[in-house]
PDB file of C-alpha atoms in Angstrom:
ATOM      1  CA  MET A  25      66.360  85.806  98.744  1.00  0.00           C
ATOM      2  CA  PRO A  26      69.810  87.056  99.762  1.00  0.00           C
ATOM      3  CA  LYS A  27      70.952  90.566  98.972  1.00  0.00           C
ATOM      4  CA  LEU A  28      74.449  91.811  98.211  1.00  0.00           C
ATOM      5  CA  VAL A  29      75.440  95.070  99.900  1.00  0.00           C
ATOM      6  CA  VAL A  30      78.454  97.024  98.614  1.00  0.00           C
ATOM      7  CA  THR A  31      80.762  97.939 101.513  1.00  0.00           C
ATOM      8  CA  THR A  32      83.465  99.951  99.704  1.00  0.00           C
ATOM      9  CA  SER A  33      83.308 103.598  98.633  1.00  0.00           C
ATOM     10  CA  PRO A  34      82.111 105.267  96.430  1.00  0.00           C
ATOM     11  CA  LEU A  35      79.481 102.563  95.819  1.00  0.00           C
ATOM     12  CA  SER A  36      78.941 101.686  99.507  1.00  0.00           C
ATOM     13  CA  GLY A  37      75.372 101.088 100.577  1.00  0.00           C
ATOM     14  CA  ARG A  38      74.126  99.956  97.144  1.00  0.00           C
ATOM     15  CA  THR A  39      72.041  96.790  97.519  1.00  0.00           C
ATOM     16  CA  PHE A  40      71.237  94.116  94.924  1.00  0.00           C
ATOM     17  CA  GLU A  41      68.762  91.278  95.435  1.00  0.00           C
ATOM     18  CA  VAL A  42      70.075  87.981  94.053  1.00  0.00           C
ATOM     19  CA  ILE A  43      67.366  85.945  92.358  1.00  0.00           C
ATOM     20  CA  ALA A  44      67.413  82.173  91.767  1.00  0.00           C
ATOM     21  CA  GLU A  45      68.262  82.373  88.088  1.00  0.00           C
ATOM     22  CA  LYS A  46      71.690  83.453  86.840  1.00  0.00           C
ATOM     23  CA  MET A  47      72.488  87.144  87.138  1.00  0.00           C
ATOM     24  CA  SER A  48      75.469  88.750  85.432  1.00  0.00           C
ATOM     25  CA  VAL A  49      77.582  91.322  87.275  1.00  0.00           C
ATOM     26  CA  GLY A  50      79.827  93.811  85.513  1.00  0.00           C
ATOM     27  CA  ARG A  51      80.706  97.369  84.657  1.00  0.00           C
ATOM     28  CA  VAL A  52      78.532  97.754  81.536  1.00  0.00           C
ATOM     29  CA  GLU A  53      74.788  98.399  81.357  1.00  0.00           C
ATOM     30  CA  ASP A  54      73.734  95.029  79.867  1.00  0.00           C
ATOM     31  CA  ASN A  55      74.375  93.257  83.209  1.00  0.00           C
ATOM     32  CA  GLN A  56      71.593  92.697  85.763  1.00  0.00           C
ATOM     33  CA  VAL A  57      73.945  94.110  88.440  1.00  0.00           C
ATOM     34  CA  VAL A  58      75.961  97.112  87.243  1.00  0.00           C
ATOM     35  CA  LEU A  59      78.985  98.195  89.320  1.00  0.00           C
ATOM     36  CA  PRO A  60      80.556 101.189  87.554  1.00  0.00           C
ATOM     37  CA  ASP A  61      84.108 100.782  88.894  1.00  0.00           C
ATOM     38  CA  SER A  62      87.293 100.558  86.807  1.00  0.00           C
ATOM     39  CA  SER A  63      88.431  97.425  88.679  1.00  0.00           C
ATOM     40  CA  ILE A  64      85.274  95.550  87.568  1.00  0.00           C
ATOM     41  CA  SER A  65      85.370  93.820  84.171  1.00  0.00           C
ATOM     42  CA  SER A  66      82.646  94.481  81.595  1.00  0.00           C
ATOM     43  CA  HIS A  67      81.169  91.061  82.407  1.00  0.00           C
ATOM     44  CA  HIS A  68      82.876  90.115  85.676  1.00  0.00           C
ATOM     45  CA  CYS A  69      80.917  87.154  87.130  1.00  0.00           C
ATOM     46  CA  GLU A  70      77.581  85.338  87.370  1.00  0.00           C
ATOM     47  CA  LEU A  71      75.552  84.947  90.566  1.00  0.00           C
ATOM     48  CA  THR A  72      72.906  82.362  91.474  1.00  0.00           C
ATOM     49  CA  ALA A  73      71.023  82.276  94.793  1.00  0.00           C
ATOM     50  CA  ILE A  74      70.893  78.890  96.522  1.00  0.00           C
ATOM     51  CA  GLY A  75      68.883  79.422  99.707  1.00  0.00           C
ATOM     52  CA  ASP A  76      70.805  81.995 101.776  1.00  0.00           C
ATOM     53  CA  ASP A  77      74.041  81.274  99.879  1.00  0.00           C
ATOM     54  CA  ILE A  78      75.183  82.721  96.561  1.00  0.00           C
ATOM     55  CA  PHE A  79      76.983  80.623  93.938  1.00  0.00           C
ATOM     56  CA  VAL A  80      79.559  82.759  92.088  1.00  0.00           C
ATOM     57  CA  LYS A  81      81.229  81.985  88.749  1.00  0.00           C
ATOM     58  CA  ASP A  82      84.057  84.231  87.529  1.00  0.00           C
ATOM     59  CA  LEU A  83      83.802  85.109  83.819  1.00  0.00           C
ATOM     60  CA  ASN A  84      87.576  85.400  83.210  1.00  0.00           C
ATOM     61  CA  SER A  85      87.644  88.834  84.793  1.00  0.00           C
ATOM     62  CA  THR A  86      90.814  90.935  84.604  1.00  0.00           C
ATOM     63  CA  ASN A  87      91.120  91.666  88.327  1.00  0.00           C
ATOM     64  CA  GLY A  88      89.629  88.490  89.757  1.00  0.00           C
ATOM     65  CA  THR A  89      86.813  87.298  91.991  1.00  0.00           C
ATOM     66  CA  PHE A  90      87.563  86.554  95.654  1.00  0.00           C
ATOM     67  CA  ILE A  91      85.727  84.930  98.557  1.00  0.00           C
ATOM     68  CA  ASN A  92      87.302  85.935 101.898  1.00  0.00           C
ATOM     69  CA  ALA A  93      90.540  87.013 100.103  1.00  0.00           C
ATOM     70  CA  GLU A  94      90.920  83.695  98.199  1.00  0.00           C
ATOM     71  CA  GLN A  95      90.763  84.018  94.426  1.00  0.00           C
ATOM     72  CA  ILE A  96      88.242  81.636  92.899  1.00  0.00           C
ATOM     73  CA  LYS A  97      86.952  80.600  89.494  1.00  0.00           C
ATOM     74  CA  GLU A  98      83.702  79.464  91.081  1.00  0.00           C
ATOM     75  CA  GLY A  99      82.510  79.012  94.618  1.00  0.00           C
ATOM     76  CA  THR A 100      79.784  79.624  97.159  1.00  0.00           C
ATOM     77  CA  VAL A 101      79.553  82.755  99.308  1.00  0.00           C
ATOM     78  CA  LYS A 102      77.853  82.112 102.628  1.00  0.00           C
ATOM     79  CA  PRO A 103      76.419  84.666 105.052  1.00  0.00           C
ATOM     80  CA  GLY A 104      79.273  86.300 106.965  1.00  0.00           C
ATOM     81  CA  GLN A 105      81.747  85.961 104.092  1.00  0.00           C
ATOM     82  CA  THR A 106      83.067  88.740 101.872  1.00  0.00           C
ATOM     83  CA  LEU A 107      82.801  88.698  98.080  1.00  0.00           C
ATOM     84  CA  ARG A 108      85.342  90.945  96.338  1.00  0.00           C
ATOM     85  CA  LEU A 109      85.212  91.815  92.633  1.00  0.00           C
ATOM     86  CA  GLY A 110      88.367  93.766  91.735  1.00  0.00           C
ATOM     87  CA  VAL A 111      88.567  96.193  94.685  1.00  0.00           C
ATOM     88  CA  VAL A 112      84.799  96.335  95.301  1.00  0.00           C
ATOM     89  CA  GLU A 113      83.762  94.378  98.410  1.00  0.00           C
ATOM     90  CA  LEU A 114      80.244  93.075  99.021  1.00  0.00           C
ATOM     91  CA  ARG A 115      78.579  91.193 101.876  1.00  0.00           C
ATOM     92  CA  ILE A 116      75.491  88.996 101.935  1.00  0.00           C
ATOM     93  CA  ASP A 117      72.469  90.364 103.772  1.00  0.00           C
ATOM     94  CA  THR A 118      69.831  87.708 104.433  1.00  0.00           C
ATOM     95  CA  GLY A 119      67.921  89.666 107.059  1.00  0.00           C
ATOM     96  CA  LYS A 120      68.891  86.979 109.552  1.00  0.00           C
ATOM     97  CA  LYS A 121      71.640  87.037 112.184  1.00  0.00           C
ATOM     98  CA  GLN A 122      74.967  86.509 110.393  1.00  0.00           C
ATOM     99  CA  MET A 123      76.961  83.394 111.271  1.00  0.00           C
ATOM    100  CA  ASP A 124      80.677  83.311 112.030  1.00  0.00           C
ATOM    101  CA  GLN A 125      82.822  83.553 108.930  1.00  0.00           C
ATOM    102  CA  ALA A 126      83.353  80.197 107.279  1.00  0.00           C
ATOM    103  CA  ARG A 127      86.053  79.144 104.864  1.00  0.00           C
ATOM    104  CA  PRO A 128      85.077  79.588 101.210  1.00  0.00           C
ATOM    105  CA  VAL A 129      83.997  76.562  99.206  1.00  0.00           C
ATOM    106  CA  GLY A 130      85.235  76.659  95.648  1.00  0.00           C
ATOM    107  CA  VAL A 131      88.058  76.127  93.221  1.00  0.00           C
ATOM    108  CA  LYS A 132      91.279  77.920  94.213  1.00  0.00           C
ATOM    109  CA  ILE A 133      93.215  79.712  91.483  1.00  0.00           C
ATOM    110  CA  GLY A 134      96.719  79.306  92.823  1.00  0.00           C
ATOM    111  CA  GLU A 135      98.767  78.530  95.856  1.00  0.00           C
ATOM    112  CA  GLY A 136      99.616  81.793  97.551  1.00  0.00           C
ATOM    113  CA  SER A 137      99.689  83.236 100.993  1.00  0.00           C
ATOM    114  CA  PRO A 138      96.681  82.381 103.193  1.00  0.00           C
ATOM    115  CA  ALA A 139      95.669  86.032 103.200  1.00  0.00           C
ATOM    116  CA  GLY A 140      95.531  86.092  99.404  1.00  0.00           C
ATOM    117  CA  PRO A 141      97.000  88.704  97.093  1.00  0.00           C
ATOM    118  CA  VAL A 142      97.563  92.234  98.316  1.00  0.00           C
ATOM    119  CA  LEU A 143      95.918  94.876  96.181  1.00  0.00           C
ATOM    120  CA  ASP A 144      96.921  98.511  96.195  1.00  0.00           C
ATOM    121  CA  LYS A 145      93.500 100.179  96.071  1.00  0.00           C
ATOM    122  CA  ASN A 146      95.076 103.492  94.985  1.00  0.00           C
ATOM    123  CA  LYS A 147      96.843 102.025  91.964  1.00  0.00           C
ATOM    124  CA  ALA A 148      94.963 102.403  88.700  1.00  0.00           C
ATOM    125  CA  PHE A 149      94.043  99.123  87.061  1.00  0.00           C
ATOM    126  CA  THR A 150      95.355  98.656  83.575  1.00  0.00           C
ATOM    127  CA  LYS A 151      94.440  96.354  80.731  1.00  0.00           C
ATOM    128  CA  LYS A 152      96.463  93.226  80.178  1.00  0.00           C
ATOM    129  CA  SER A 153      99.459  93.937  77.923  1.00  0.00           C
ATOM    130  CA  ASN A 154      99.517  92.388  74.500  1.00  0.00           C
ATOM    131  CA  ASN A 155     103.108  91.695  73.450  1.00  0.00           C
ATOM    132  CA  ALA A 156     101.958  90.158  70.161  1.00  0.00           C
ATOM    133  CA  ASN A 157     101.166  93.640  68.786  1.00  0.00           C
ATOM    134  CA  LYS A 158     104.651  94.896  69.711  1.00  0.00           C
ATOM    135  CA  ILE A 159     106.305  91.912  68.031  1.00  0.00           C
ATOM    136  CA  PHE A 160     104.147  92.352  64.912  1.00  0.00           C
ATOM    137  CA  ILE A 161     105.119  96.035  64.630  1.00  0.00           C
ATOM    138  CA  ALA A 162     108.835  95.250  65.108  1.00  0.00           C
ATOM    139  CA  VAL A 163     108.756  92.551  62.392  1.00  0.00           C
ATOM    140  CA  ALA A 164     106.887  94.894  60.017  1.00  0.00           C
ATOM    141  CA  VAL A 165     109.466  97.676  60.546  1.00  0.00           C
ATOM    142  CA  LEU A 166     112.381  95.270  59.920  1.00  0.00           C
ATOM    143  CA  LEU A 167     110.693  93.898  56.802  1.00  0.00           C
ATOM    144  CA  GLY A 168     110.109  97.445  55.524  1.00  0.00           C
ATOM    145  CA  LEU A 169     113.773  98.356  56.073  1.00  0.00           C
ATOM    146  CA  ALA A 170     114.886  95.193  54.251  1.00  0.00           C
ATOM    147  CA  ILE A 171     112.705  96.056  51.236  1.00  0.00           C
ATOM    148  CA  VAL A 172     114.038  99.624  51.124  1.00  0.00           C
ATOM    149  CA  ALA A 173     117.638  98.345  51.351  1.00  0.00           C
ATOM    150  CA  PHE A 174     116.980  95.825  48.542  1.00  0.00           C
ATOM    151  CA  LEU A 175     115.515  98.536  46.287  1.00  0.00           C
ATOM    152  CA  VAL A 176     118.451 100.879  46.950  1.00  0.00           C
ATOM    153  CA  ILE A 177     120.958  98.135  46.088  1.00  0.00           C
ATOM    154  CA  ALA A 178     118.990  97.033  43.019  1.00  0.00           C
ATOM    155  CA  PHE A 179     118.688 100.523  41.540  1.00  0.00           C
ATOM    156  CA  SER A 180     122.157 101.751  42.472  1.00  0.00           C
ATOM    157  CA  GLY A 181     123.754  99.211  40.093  1.00  0.00           C
ATOM    158  CA  VAL A 182     121.631 100.346  37.118  1.00  0.00           C
ATOM    159  CA  SER A 183     123.386 102.817  34.845  1.00  0.00           C
ATOM    160  CA  LYS A 184     122.053 104.784  31.890  1.00  0.00           C
ATOM    161  CA  PRO A 185     122.287 102.970  28.596  1.00  0.00           C
ATOM    162  CA  ALA A 186     124.956 104.351  26.243  1.00  0.00           C
ATOM    163  CA  GLU A 187     123.706 106.309  23.266  1.00  0.00           C
TER     164      GLU A 187
END
């Protein structure tokens, strides 16, 4: 069975054996492979060993799954290729002599430069923004102001009844 070896600090040197059945990879403890790094999603991807290769399926991760710098939704990592999850890089160790790097086989995410996206490893990863919450708050504030204005106008025209 192939093994994945982490090649980036501070997790470098950690090794995970990939078994034939599906294995989940992510930042939280309920995964079979736990990589406690902020660039890794809670449930980042699934791995399945196929001989010396590893089939990878991205689980809609925030920072993406890459084979040799090409972002994929699913694909096969072969010996000699690099698997990157967020900023964490891994290589396959089969115990055999590694072959020359081959092109990744999989579904490309987008048309970009051949080298793939450039990540600033020093930049902190942030959650995806949710503009719907901002719009909801703005509408609620405007609605509240309209109600207050209506009440002020309604009660300012009321005078005391004559005695």
